[in-house]
Short mmCIF file of C-alpha atoms in Angstrom, two decimals:
data_model
loop_
_atom_site.label_atom_id
_atom_site.label_comp_id
_atom_site.label_asym_id
_atom_site.label_seq_id
_atom_site.Cartn_x
_atom_site.Cartn_y
_atom_site.Cartn_z
CA MET T 1 -0.39 -0.14 0.29
CA ARG T 2 2.87 2.08 0.73
CA LEU T 3 4.37 1.51 -3.12
CA VAL T 4 0.87 3.24 -4.37
CA PHE T 5 0.72 6.24 -1.99
CA ARG T 6 4.35 6.55 -2.83
CA HIS T 7 2.89 6.55 -6.82
CA THR T 8 0.74 8.36 -6.14
CA LEU T 9 1.39 11.08 -5.03
CA GLY T 10 4.96 11.01 -6.94
CA ASN T 11 2.55 10.62 -10.21
CA ILE T 12 0.78 14.11 -8.42
CA ALA T 13 3.58 15.73 -7.97
CA GLN T 14 4.94 15.13 -11.05
CA ARG T 15 1.78 17.43 -12.28
CA LYS T 16 0.79 19.39 -10.10
CA LEU T 17 0.02 22.04 -11.81
CA SER T 18 -2.63 20.55 -14.05
CA PHE T 19 -3.22 18.74 -11.12
CA MET T 20 -4.41 21.87 -8.75
CA VAL T 21 -6.97 24.07 -11.84
CA SER T 22 -8.30 20.43 -12.35
CA ALA T 23 -9.80 20.95 -8.92
CA LEU T 24 -9.88 24.22 -9.37
CA ILE T 25 -12.92 23.33 -12.16
CA ILE T 26 -13.66 20.24 -10.08
CA GLY T 27 -14.23 22.94 -7.20
CA PHE T 28 -16.04 25.43 -9.14
CA GLY T 29 -18.56 23.77 -10.55
CA ILE T 30 -19.20 22.66 -7.62
CA PHE T 31 -19.86 25.05 -5.84
CA LEU T 32 -21.98 26.47 -8.30
CA CYS T 33 -23.68 23.65 -8.12
CA LEU T 34 -23.73 24.36 -4.07
CA ALA T 35 -23.93 27.70 -4.37
CA VAL T 36 -27.80 27.61 -6.33
CA ALA T 37 -29.16 24.55 -3.72
CA THR T 38 -27.92 26.57 -0.74
CA PHE T 39 -29.99 29.67 -2.68
CA LEU T 40 -32.60 27.74 -2.82
CA PHE T 41 -33.08 25.50 0.42
CA ASN T 42 -33.10 29.61 1.86
CA PHE T 43 -35.56 29.98 -0.08
CA HIS T 44 -37.88 26.74 0.27
CA GLN T 45 -37.19 27.36 4.77
CA LEU T 46 -39.29 31.27 3.83
CA PHE T 47 -41.43 29.99 1.20
CA GLU T 48 -42.42 26.44 4.32
CA GLN T 49 -42.68 29.91 6.97
CA THR T 50 -44.75 31.47 4.55
CA LEU T 51 -47.32 28.35 4.58
CA LYS T 52 -46.84 27.84 7.65
CA HIS T 53 -47.66 31.30 9.15
CA PRO T 54 -49.54 33.11 5.88
CA SER T 55 -51.39 36.38 6.80
CA GLY T 56 -54.93 37.25 5.60
CA ILE T 57 -56.80 40.79 6.40
CA ALA T 58 -60.23 41.03 6.06
CA PHE T 59 -61.82 43.77 5.75
CA LEU T 60 -65.66 43.52 8.06
CA SER T 61 -68.97 45.46 6.67
CA VAL T 62 -70.03 45.66 10.17
CA ASP T 63 -69.60 49.35 12.26
CA SER T 64 -71.03 47.69 16.40
CA ALA T 65 -68.62 45.95 18.43
CA GLU T 66 -71.45 42.70 18.96
CA LYS T 67 -71.75 42.26 14.87
CA VAL T 68 -67.63 42.54 14.37
CA GLN T 69 -67.46 39.85 17.61
CA LYS T 70 -70.67 38.44 15.60
CA VAL T 71 -68.53 37.53 12.57
CA ALA T 72 -65.00 36.83 14.78
CA SER T 73 -66.20 33.29 16.18
CA GLN T 74 -67.50 32.54 12.94
CA MET T 75 -63.98 32.56 11.72
CA MET T 76 -62.53 30.60 14.67
CA ASP T 77 -64.82 27.88 13.79
CA LEU T 78 -63.43 27.43 10.38
CA PRO T 79 -60.29 24.39 10.53
CA SER T 80 -57.10 25.71 9.62
CA VAL T 81 -57.60 29.03 11.24
CA GLN T 82 -55.81 29.42 13.95
CA LYS T 83 -55.53 32.74 16.40
CA ILE T 84 -57.30 36.30 15.00
CA ASP T 85 -56.28 39.92 15.99
CA PHE T 86 -58.98 42.60 15.82
CA LEU T 87 -58.14 46.17 15.07
CA SER T 88 -59.97 48.61 15.66
CA PRO T 89 -60.64 51.23 12.60
CA LYS T 90 -58.60 53.57 15.07
CA GLN T 91 -55.44 50.79 15.08
CA ALA T 92 -56.36 49.71 11.47
CA ALA T 93 -55.77 52.75 9.92
CA SER T 94 -52.45 52.80 12.21
CA TYR T 95 -51.31 49.66 10.93
CA LEU T 96 -52.22 50.78 7.59
CA ALA T 97 -49.75 53.11 7.60
CA GLY T 98 -47.42 51.41 9.18
CA ALA T 99 -47.79 48.69 5.58
CA GLY T 100 -46.72 52.05 3.62
CA VAL T 101 -50.66 52.95 2.25
CA PRO T 102 -50.04 56.77 1.91
CA ALA T 103 -51.41 59.06 4.26
CA ALA T 104 -53.42 61.38 2.36
CA LEU T 105 -56.35 58.18 0.95
CA LEU T 106 -55.51 57.04 4.82
CA GLU T 107 -57.40 60.73 5.67
CA ASP T 108 -59.05 61.10 2.87
CA PRO T 109 -62.64 62.47 4.53
CA ASP T 110 -64.92 60.66 2.05
CA LEU T 111 -63.60 56.99 3.22
CA SER T 112 -64.64 56.07 6.82
CA MET T 113 -61.63 52.74 7.57
CA PRO T 114 -63.29 49.44 8.83
CA TRP T 115 -63.16 48.01 11.41
CA MET T 116 -59.71 44.78 10.48
CA VAL T 117 -58.87 41.41 11.37
CA MET T 118 -55.65 39.37 10.97
CA VAL T 119 -55.91 35.64 10.48
CA TYR T 120 -53.32 33.84 10.92
CA GLY T 121 -53.33 29.92 10.45
CA GLY T 122 -51.65 26.67 11.02
CA PHE T 123 -51.43 26.05 6.55
CA ASP T 124 -49.29 24.38 5.02
CA GLN T 125 -50.95 24.23 1.58
CA VAL T 126 -51.52 26.45 -0.94
CA ALA T 127 -54.78 25.22 -1.78
CA ALA T 128 -55.94 25.26 1.65
CA GLN T 129 -55.26 28.37 2.45
CA LYS T 130 -56.77 29.55 -0.26
CA GLU T 131 -59.88 27.94 0.50
CA THR T 132 -59.73 29.19 4.08
CA PHE T 133 -60.05 32.63 2.70
CA ARG T 134 -62.60 32.10 0.31
CA LYS T 135 -64.98 30.82 3.08
CA VAL T 136 -63.72 33.38 5.42
CA SER T 137 -64.95 36.48 2.66
CA SER T 138 -68.45 34.34 2.33
CA ILE T 139 -68.83 34.94 6.25
CA GLU T 140 -71.60 37.43 6.55
CA GLY T 141 -69.78 41.24 7.48
CA VAL T 142 -67.13 40.12 5.98
CA ASP T 143 -66.44 43.26 3.46
CA GLU T 144 -63.35 42.22 1.14
CA VAL T 145 -60.49 40.22 1.86
CA VAL T 146 -56.52 40.25 0.99
CA TYR T 147 -54.41 37.35 1.25
CA LEU T 148 -50.82 36.03 0.13
CA GLY T 149 -52.41 32.94 -1.48
CA ASP T 150 -51.72 34.25 -5.57
CA ASP T 151 -47.96 35.25 -4.58
CA VAL T 152 -47.42 31.95 -2.23
CA MET T 153 -47.75 30.43 -5.60
CA ARG T 154 -46.14 32.66 -8.06
CA LEU T 155 -43.48 31.39 -4.72
CA LYS T 156 -43.80 27.50 -5.36
CA ASN T 157 -42.90 28.35 -8.95
CA MET T 158 -39.72 29.71 -8.88
CA PHE T 159 -38.99 27.64 -6.38
CA ASN T 160 -39.92 24.94 -9.25
CA ILE T 161 -38.04 26.52 -11.66
CA GLY T 162 -34.89 27.24 -9.94
CA ALA T 163 -34.89 23.15 -8.33
CA PHE T 164 -34.67 22.65 -12.23
CA ALA T 165 -31.98 25.06 -12.58
CA ALA T 166 -30.28 23.42 -9.58
CA ALA T 167 -30.68 19.20 -11.19
CA LEU T 168 -28.54 20.83 -14.09
CA ALA T 169 -26.98 22.68 -12.47
CA ALA T 170 -26.20 19.38 -11.63
CA ILE T 171 -25.93 17.36 -14.23
CA LEU T 172 -23.30 19.75 -15.32
CA VAL T 173 -21.26 19.58 -12.50
CA SER T 174 -21.24 15.70 -13.00
CA VAL T 175 -20.73 15.95 -15.95
CA LEU T 176 -17.92 18.74 -15.79
CA THR T 177 -15.90 15.85 -12.96
CA LEU T 178 -15.97 13.32 -15.62
CA PHE T 179 -14.45 15.12 -18.19
CA VAL T 180 -11.65 16.78 -15.97
CA VAL T 181 -11.07 13.97 -14.10
CA SER T 182 -11.48 11.60 -16.55
CA ALA T 183 -8.51 14.62 -19.33
CA PHE T 184 -6.10 13.74 -15.68
CA VAL T 185 -6.13 10.72 -15.59
CA ARG T 186 -6.40 10.02 -19.03
CA LEU T 187 -2.90 12.69 -19.19
CA SER T 188 -1.33 10.87 -16.29
CA ILE T 189 -1.68 7.46 -18.12
CA SER T 190 0.17 8.30 -21.39
CA SER T 191 3.35 10.05 -20.13
CA ARG T 192 3.37 6.75 -17.21
CA LEU T 193 2.71 4.04 -20.50
CA PRO T 194 6.13 2.83 -20.65
CA GLU T 195 6.43 2.76 -16.08
CA ILE T 196 2.72 0.75 -16.69
CA GLU T 197 4.99 -1.53 -19.15
CA ILE T 198 8.15 -1.73 -16.73
CA MET T 199 5.71 -2.61 -14.00
CA ARG T 200 3.66 -5.65 -16.01
CA LEU T 201 7.40 -6.71 -16.61
CA VAL T 202 7.99 -6.76 -13.16
CA GLY T 203 5.22 -8.59 -11.65
CA ALA T 204 2.71 -5.90 -10.21
CA THR T 205 -0.43 -7.21 -10.74
CA GLU T 206 -3.54 -4.84 -11.77
CA LYS T 207 -4.36 -3.99 -8.88
CA LEU T 208 -1.05 -2.38 -8.18
CA ILE T 209 -1.15 -0.94 -11.01
CA VAL T 210 -5.32 0.00 -11.22
CA THR T 211 -4.84 2.14 -7.86
CA PRO T 212 -2.74 5.00 -8.27
CA PHE T 213 -5.23 5.86 -10.59
CA LEU T 214 -7.92 5.51 -8.95
CA LEU T 215 -6.19 7.35 -5.50
CA GLU T 216 -5.66 9.97 -8.26
CA GLY T 217 -9.22 10.57 -8.97
CA LEU T 218 -10.38 9.96 -5.31
CA LEU T 219 -7.70 13.11 -4.62
CA LEU T 220 -9.64 15.27 -7.96
CA GLY T 221 -12.15 14.70 -6.14
CA MET T 222 -11.85 14.98 -2.78
CA LEU T 223 -9.78 19.00 -2.79
CA GLY T 224 -12.44 20.11 -6.07
CA SER T 225 -14.91 19.51 -3.23
CA ALA T 226 -12.76 21.23 -0.56
CA VAL T 227 -12.34 23.92 -3.13
CA GLY T 228 -16.82 24.24 -3.79
CA PHE T 229 -17.41 23.96 -0.38
CA LEU T 230 -14.26 26.60 0.89
CA LEU T 231 -16.23 29.01 -1.83
CA LEU T 232 -19.31 28.57 -0.12
CA ARG T 233 -18.23 29.65 3.34
CA LEU T 234 -17.29 32.64 1.34
CA CYS T 235 -19.91 33.27 -0.80
CA GLN T 236 -22.25 32.80 2.24
CA SER T 237 -20.46 34.98 5.77
CA PHE T 238 -20.41 37.58 2.25
CA ALA T 239 -24.07 37.36 1.77
CA VAL T 240 -24.67 37.17 5.96
CA THR T 241 -22.40 40.33 6.12
CA HIS T 242 -23.26 42.31 3.11
CA PHE T 243 -26.86 41.06 2.33
CA ALA T 244 -29.31 39.00 4.42
CA GLN T 245 -29.25 36.11 7.06
CA ALA T 246 -28.42 32.68 4.59
CA GLU T 247 -27.95 29.26 6.06
CA LEU T 248 -25.73 27.13 4.72
CA LEU T 249 -27.52 23.19 3.36
CA PRO T 250 -27.29 21.01 6.02
CA LEU T 251 -25.08 17.47 6.18
CA GLU T 252 -27.78 15.61 5.25
CA PHE T 253 -27.28 17.46 1.69
CA LEU T 254 -23.55 18.31 1.66
CA LEU T 255 -22.48 15.05 2.66
CA PRO T 256 -23.77 12.43 -0.07
CA SER T 257 -23.86 14.80 -2.74
CA PHE T 258 -19.74 15.25 -1.55
CA ALA T 259 -19.94 11.57 -1.87
CA ALA T 260 -21.22 11.78 -4.93
CA VAL T 261 -18.44 13.48 -6.24
CA LEU T 262 -16.49 11.27 -5.37
CA CYS T 263 -17.84 8.30 -6.80
CA LEU T 264 -18.39 10.12 -9.91
CA ALA T 265 -13.98 10.90 -9.79
CA VAL T 266 -13.34 7.51 -8.84
CA GLY T 267 -15.46 5.70 -11.24
CA SER T 268 -13.85 8.46 -13.66
CA ALA T 269 -10.58 7.29 -13.28
CA TYR T 270 -11.77 3.70 -13.71
CA GLY T 271 -13.22 4.35 -16.81
CA SER T 272 -10.01 5.44 -18.50
CA PHE T 273 -8.01 3.06 -16.76
CA ARG T 274 -9.64 0.53 -18.97
CA SER T 275 -10.53 2.00 -21.97
CA HIS T 276 -7.42 3.24 -22.59
CA MET M 1 12.10 -27.08 -15.47
CA ILE M 2 11.03 -26.03 -18.32
CA ALA M 3 8.80 -27.47 -20.42
CA LEU M 4 7.54 -26.73 -24.46
CA TYR M 5 5.04 -29.90 -26.09
CA HIS M 6 4.86 -28.98 -29.96
CA VAL M 7 3.98 -24.95 -29.58
CA THR M 8 2.90 -23.34 -32.45
CA LYS M 9 2.49 -19.66 -32.70
CA ARG M 10 1.25 -18.24 -35.29
CA TYR M 11 0.05 -14.10 -35.47
CA GLU M 12 -3.00 -13.05 -37.77
CA GLY M 13 -2.21 -12.13 -41.19
CA LEU M 14 1.25 -13.49 -41.44
CA ALA M 15 1.69 -16.86 -43.70
CA ARG M 16 4.02 -18.77 -41.51
CA PRO M 17 3.96 -18.71 -37.82
CA ALA M 18 6.75 -17.89 -35.53
CA LEU M 19 7.35 -20.76 -33.88
CA ASP M 20 6.17 -23.94 -35.59
CA ASN M 21 5.93 -27.28 -33.42
CA VAL M 22 8.16 -26.52 -30.92
CA THR M 23 9.24 -28.73 -28.29
CA PHE M 24 12.33 -29.10 -25.77
CA GLN M 25 12.58 -29.16 -22.31
CA VAL M 26 15.24 -27.16 -20.22
CA LYS M 27 16.27 -28.62 -17.04
CA LYS M 28 17.05 -26.78 -14.19
CA GLY M 29 19.87 -24.95 -13.14
CA GLN M 30 20.92 -25.48 -16.60
CA PHE M 31 22.14 -22.49 -19.17
CA CYS M 32 20.20 -23.06 -22.51
CA THR M 33 21.01 -20.82 -25.24
CA ILE M 34 18.48 -20.19 -28.15
CA MET M 35 20.11 -19.49 -30.91
CA GLY M 36 18.93 -18.02 -35.05
CA PRO M 37 19.06 -15.25 -37.67
CA SER M 38 16.93 -12.69 -36.27
CA GLY M 39 13.24 -13.34 -36.89
CA ALA M 40 13.84 -16.71 -36.18
CA GLY M 41 11.06 -16.78 -33.72
CA LYS M 42 14.13 -16.22 -30.26
CA THR M 43 12.20 -13.40 -29.40
CA THR M 44 8.58 -14.55 -29.14
CA LEU M 45 9.44 -18.06 -27.82
CA LEU M 46 10.68 -15.95 -24.74
CA ARG M 47 7.91 -14.08 -24.70
CA LEU M 48 5.70 -16.93 -24.23
CA LEU M 49 7.68 -19.09 -21.39
CA PHE M 50 7.91 -15.80 -19.90
CA ALA M 51 3.51 -15.52 -20.78
CA ASP M 52 3.50 -12.30 -22.50
CA GLU M 53 2.01 -14.46 -25.45
CA ARG M 54 0.26 -17.45 -25.26
CA PRO M 55 0.44 -19.93 -28.23
CA SER M 56 -1.85 -21.14 -30.66
CA PHE M 57 -1.23 -24.73 -29.96
CA GLY M 58 0.55 -25.96 -27.67
CA LYS M 59 2.02 -26.63 -23.96
CA ILE M 60 4.90 -25.05 -21.75
CA THR M 61 5.26 -26.17 -18.48
CA LEU M 62 7.24 -24.41 -16.15
CA ASP M 63 7.94 -26.42 -12.45
CA GLY M 64 4.91 -29.13 -13.74
CA LYS M 65 2.37 -25.59 -13.94
CA ASP M 66 0.42 -25.12 -17.23
CA LEU M 67 1.30 -21.82 -18.27
CA VAL M 68 -0.77 -21.39 -20.94
CA ALA M 69 -4.15 -22.39 -18.68
CA MET M 70 -2.34 -20.41 -15.82
CA PRO M 71 -5.06 -17.33 -14.69
CA LYS M 72 -4.50 -14.17 -16.16
CA GLY M 73 -4.38 -13.46 -11.93
CA ASN M 74 -1.52 -15.58 -11.40
CA ILE M 75 1.09 -14.38 -14.02
CA PRO M 76 2.36 -11.06 -12.08
CA PHE M 77 3.78 -13.87 -8.97
CA MET M 78 5.16 -15.86 -12.18
CA ARG M 79 7.47 -13.01 -13.22
CA ARG M 80 8.52 -12.77 -9.98
CA GLN M 81 10.05 -15.90 -10.42
CA VAL M 82 10.66 -15.91 -13.66
CA THR M 83 12.67 -12.37 -15.09
CA MET M 84 13.22 -11.15 -18.66
CA VAL M 85 16.24 -8.81 -19.44
CA PHE M 86 15.18 -7.14 -22.31
CA GLN M 87 16.85 -6.32 -25.34
CA ASP M 88 15.88 -3.15 -25.25
CA TYR M 89 16.48 -3.01 -21.82
CA LYS M 90 12.96 -1.73 -20.47
CA LEU M 91 14.35 0.88 -17.79
CA ILE M 92 12.27 3.69 -16.39
CA LEU M 93 14.79 6.54 -18.05
CA HIS M 94 14.43 9.19 -15.37
CA TRP M 95 14.24 7.14 -11.58
CA THR M 96 18.18 6.50 -10.64
CA THR M 97 19.61 2.84 -11.42
CA LEU M 98 18.48 2.32 -8.10
CA GLU M 99 14.87 2.58 -8.21
CA ASN M 100 14.78 0.96 -10.80
CA ILE M 101 16.00 -1.58 -9.37
CA ALA M 102 14.04 -1.12 -6.07
CA PHE M 103 11.04 -1.16 -8.27
CA ALA M 104 10.57 -5.13 -8.51
CA LEU M 105 11.51 -5.53 -4.98
CA ASP M 106 9.08 -3.35 -3.79
CA ILE M 107 5.82 -5.00 -5.99
CA ALA M 108 6.99 -8.22 -4.81
CA GLY M 109 5.97 -6.37 -1.37
CA VAL M 110 9.67 -5.65 -0.49
CA ARG M 111 9.81 -3.76 2.53
CA ARG M 112 11.07 -0.18 1.33
CA LYS M 113 15.15 -0.79 4.02
CA GLU M 114 15.29 -4.13 2.75
CA SER M 115 14.77 -3.36 -0.92
CA LEU M 116 17.07 -0.53 -0.64
CA LYS M 117 19.34 -2.79 0.69
CA ARG M 118 19.11 -5.31 -1.98
CA ALA M 119 18.72 -3.46 -4.92
CA THR M 120 22.62 -1.83 -3.37
CA ALA M 121 24.20 -4.74 -3.07
CA ALA M 122 22.34 -6.17 -7.10
CA LEU M 123 24.50 -2.77 -8.26
CA GLU M 124 27.33 -3.96 -6.20
CA GLU M 125 26.97 -7.46 -8.22
CA VAL M 126 26.78 -5.48 -11.65
CA GLY M 127 29.87 -3.65 -10.93
CA LEU M 128 27.39 -0.18 -10.84
CA LEU M 129 27.36 0.71 -7.14
CA HIS M 130 28.78 4.52 -8.34
CA LYS M 131 26.50 5.24 -10.01
CA ARG M 132 23.77 4.32 -7.96
CA ASP M 133 21.98 7.50 -7.64
CA VAL M 134 22.14 8.33 -11.48
CA PRO M 135 19.20 8.37 -13.50
CA CYS M 136 18.96 6.08 -15.91
CA SER M 137 19.37 7.68 -18.93
CA TRP M 138 22.72 9.46 -18.29
CA LEU M 139 24.46 5.56 -18.60
CA SER M 140 25.29 3.84 -21.31
CA GLY M 141 23.35 0.88 -23.45
CA GLY M 142 26.63 -1.77 -21.56
CA GLU M 143 25.48 -0.47 -18.31
CA GLN M 144 22.14 -0.17 -18.65
CA GLN M 145 22.36 -3.37 -20.18
CA ARG M 146 23.95 -4.48 -16.32
CA VAL M 147 20.95 -2.48 -14.33
CA ALA M 148 18.49 -4.56 -16.56
CA ILE M 149 20.70 -7.18 -15.14
CA ALA M 150 20.62 -5.95 -11.93
CA ARG M 151 16.67 -5.38 -11.63
CA ALA M 152 16.45 -9.60 -13.23
CA LEU M 153 18.87 -10.35 -10.58
CA VAL M 154 17.51 -8.43 -8.06
CA VAL M 155 14.15 -10.44 -6.41
CA GLN M 156 16.16 -13.95 -6.34
CA PRO M 157 14.51 -15.41 -9.81
CA LYS M 158 14.02 -18.80 -10.49
CA VAL M 159 14.23 -18.26 -14.07
CA MET M 160 16.29 -15.32 -16.42
CA LEU M 161 15.41 -15.41 -19.53
CA CYS M 162 17.67 -13.49 -21.66
CA ASP M 163 16.67 -11.38 -24.84
CA GLU M 164 19.99 -10.42 -26.53
CA PRO M 165 21.55 -9.08 -24.12
CA THR M 166 24.81 -8.42 -25.74
CA GLY M 167 22.44 -8.41 -28.93
CA ASN M 168 23.69 -3.70 -28.81
CA LEU M 169 27.30 -4.63 -26.97
CA ASP M 170 30.83 -4.59 -28.69
CA PRO M 171 32.35 -7.56 -27.34
CA SER M 172 34.22 -6.42 -24.25
CA LEU M 173 31.58 -5.52 -22.65
CA ALA M 174 28.95 -8.12 -24.07
CA GLY M 175 32.18 -10.83 -22.44
CA GLY M 176 31.37 -8.69 -19.80
CA ILE M 177 27.34 -9.49 -19.50
CA MET M 178 28.06 -13.01 -20.72
CA ALA M 179 30.54 -13.53 -17.18
CA LEU M 180 27.88 -12.22 -14.42
CA LEU M 181 25.41 -14.13 -16.49
CA LEU M 182 27.83 -17.22 -15.27
CA ARG M 183 28.15 -16.30 -12.09
CA GLN M 184 24.39 -16.20 -11.96
CA HIS M 185 23.78 -20.12 -12.67
CA ALA M 186 26.56 -20.46 -10.51
CA LYS M 187 24.26 -19.74 -7.66
CA GLY M 188 22.07 -22.66 -9.69
CA VAL M 189 19.61 -19.49 -11.29
CA THR M 190 18.92 -21.30 -14.93
CA ILE M 191 18.76 -19.31 -17.44
CA VAL M 192 17.57 -19.32 -21.93
CA LEU M 193 19.06 -16.92 -23.57
CA ALA M 194 17.99 -15.70 -26.42
CA THR M 195 21.24 -15.02 -29.52
CA HIS M 196 21.79 -14.41 -32.60
CA ASP M 197 25.76 -14.75 -32.06
CA PRO M 198 26.91 -17.95 -32.01
CA THR M 199 30.19 -17.73 -29.50
CA VAL M 200 27.95 -16.88 -26.80
CA ALA M 201 26.45 -20.19 -26.76
CA ALA M 202 30.37 -21.18 -27.15
CA ARG M 203 31.99 -19.71 -23.85
CA HIS M 204 29.75 -22.63 -21.45
CA ASP M 205 28.34 -26.30 -21.43
CA GLY M 206 24.73 -25.97 -21.12
CA PRO M 207 22.71 -27.15 -24.77
CA ALA M 208 22.02 -24.90 -27.08
CA ILE M 209 18.76 -24.27 -29.42
CA SER M 210 19.19 -23.97 -33.00
CA LEU M 211 16.20 -21.65 -34.81
CA LEU M 212 15.14 -20.58 -37.89
CA ARG M 213 12.26 -20.22 -39.65
CA GLY M 214 10.36 -20.53 -36.10
CA GLN M 215 11.60 -24.38 -36.06
CA VAL M 216 13.67 -25.87 -33.36
CA GLU M 217 17.44 -28.11 -33.61
CA VAL M 218 18.61 -29.54 -30.58
CA ARG M 219 21.89 -29.66 -29.83
CA GLU M 220 23.69 -30.97 -26.03
#
């Protein structure tokens, strides 16, 4: 085994520049793939959060506290509605001003501010949210309902598009890894053909001959993964400092991804050796 | 030790077989010379004995084991007992002489320290200890041939196959190489040497086999 390691390291040392360039190319590909996946992961978390805590606002047409109470009890009877908050016309005006509604509109004497009800629900499906707010709008005394249903659907569509892009990126990275490792190993084999022949002639087993190439592929995959991960961490710290909080991909995702890259690298090295 | 029974080797596209119904035996500890002009089939014969090729017909045995039926996975282990000295030396030229020789031992699984010690001893035996750390590309043809012999003998083989080991050398260097091989023979190594030079066979009293157009004539 020591002979195999000595050969592998010796071969890499002979071609260290092409080894480093190959590892950087693989690493950059992995980084791009992981960056897309990280973005999607954070996006998905926010999306899930939005679905679990959606807020819809019901504007009421009633004006007495008694009638408001009646509407409220009907809303609370609806499945999925977990909590409601009442805002009196004065509180409603203050809330809407805080939400960016122009003051001129809020102070218009022709428009009287209605009672508002903030509805919170434990929805995990866009369809359930839509259905609940349809029922809220049909309650007598509810004038208008505003909720995020369609926007959530748009977000979901964007997430699906992103997931498709991530899948494409993963395929591209796989092809890139296969290509780069294969090119490196083929180069390595070409420059060592006399040595391989001599190894065979002095009694080297097939395992002894092929293992250094597999190790080269493995090391290339490992270094590429490390470069990709490092770039991802750097970008994440940059994003956290300059833009917004972003969570790193969980290990349950990262480890299988790196394992897949290593398998691809070793498989590619073996394939290149066999086909050469 | 080595026996060939009705061995024929045909190459595709050639009308005449490279070896045609060759039968002979080499006993343990013998120094056997295979003589013949270029194209007579000497190298083909050695390659068959080295399991680098398989015969089209016939049987070859080594120590009673059938080389033709030997699984591919066993051939490397056989080559640690039957070594070959090639006409073109087959050295890794950018490696030092010591590395080239120790390599054969490393492959056989000998510990590094031990393999360096034995490789140094082999270099001393072929008279190249002073070139221990010199890359093989810096050596002359005769020196490279001696390194190749050192690599073949360092694993303490049972059989050494030598393909024209003196073919590219001037007579004085050729004499040195022959003396080296005879010393190995004296230690009990079976040697099969292919040469086109009839004077080589005259330097020892072992059997000589003449090959002509792939056919054999044995002289004891």
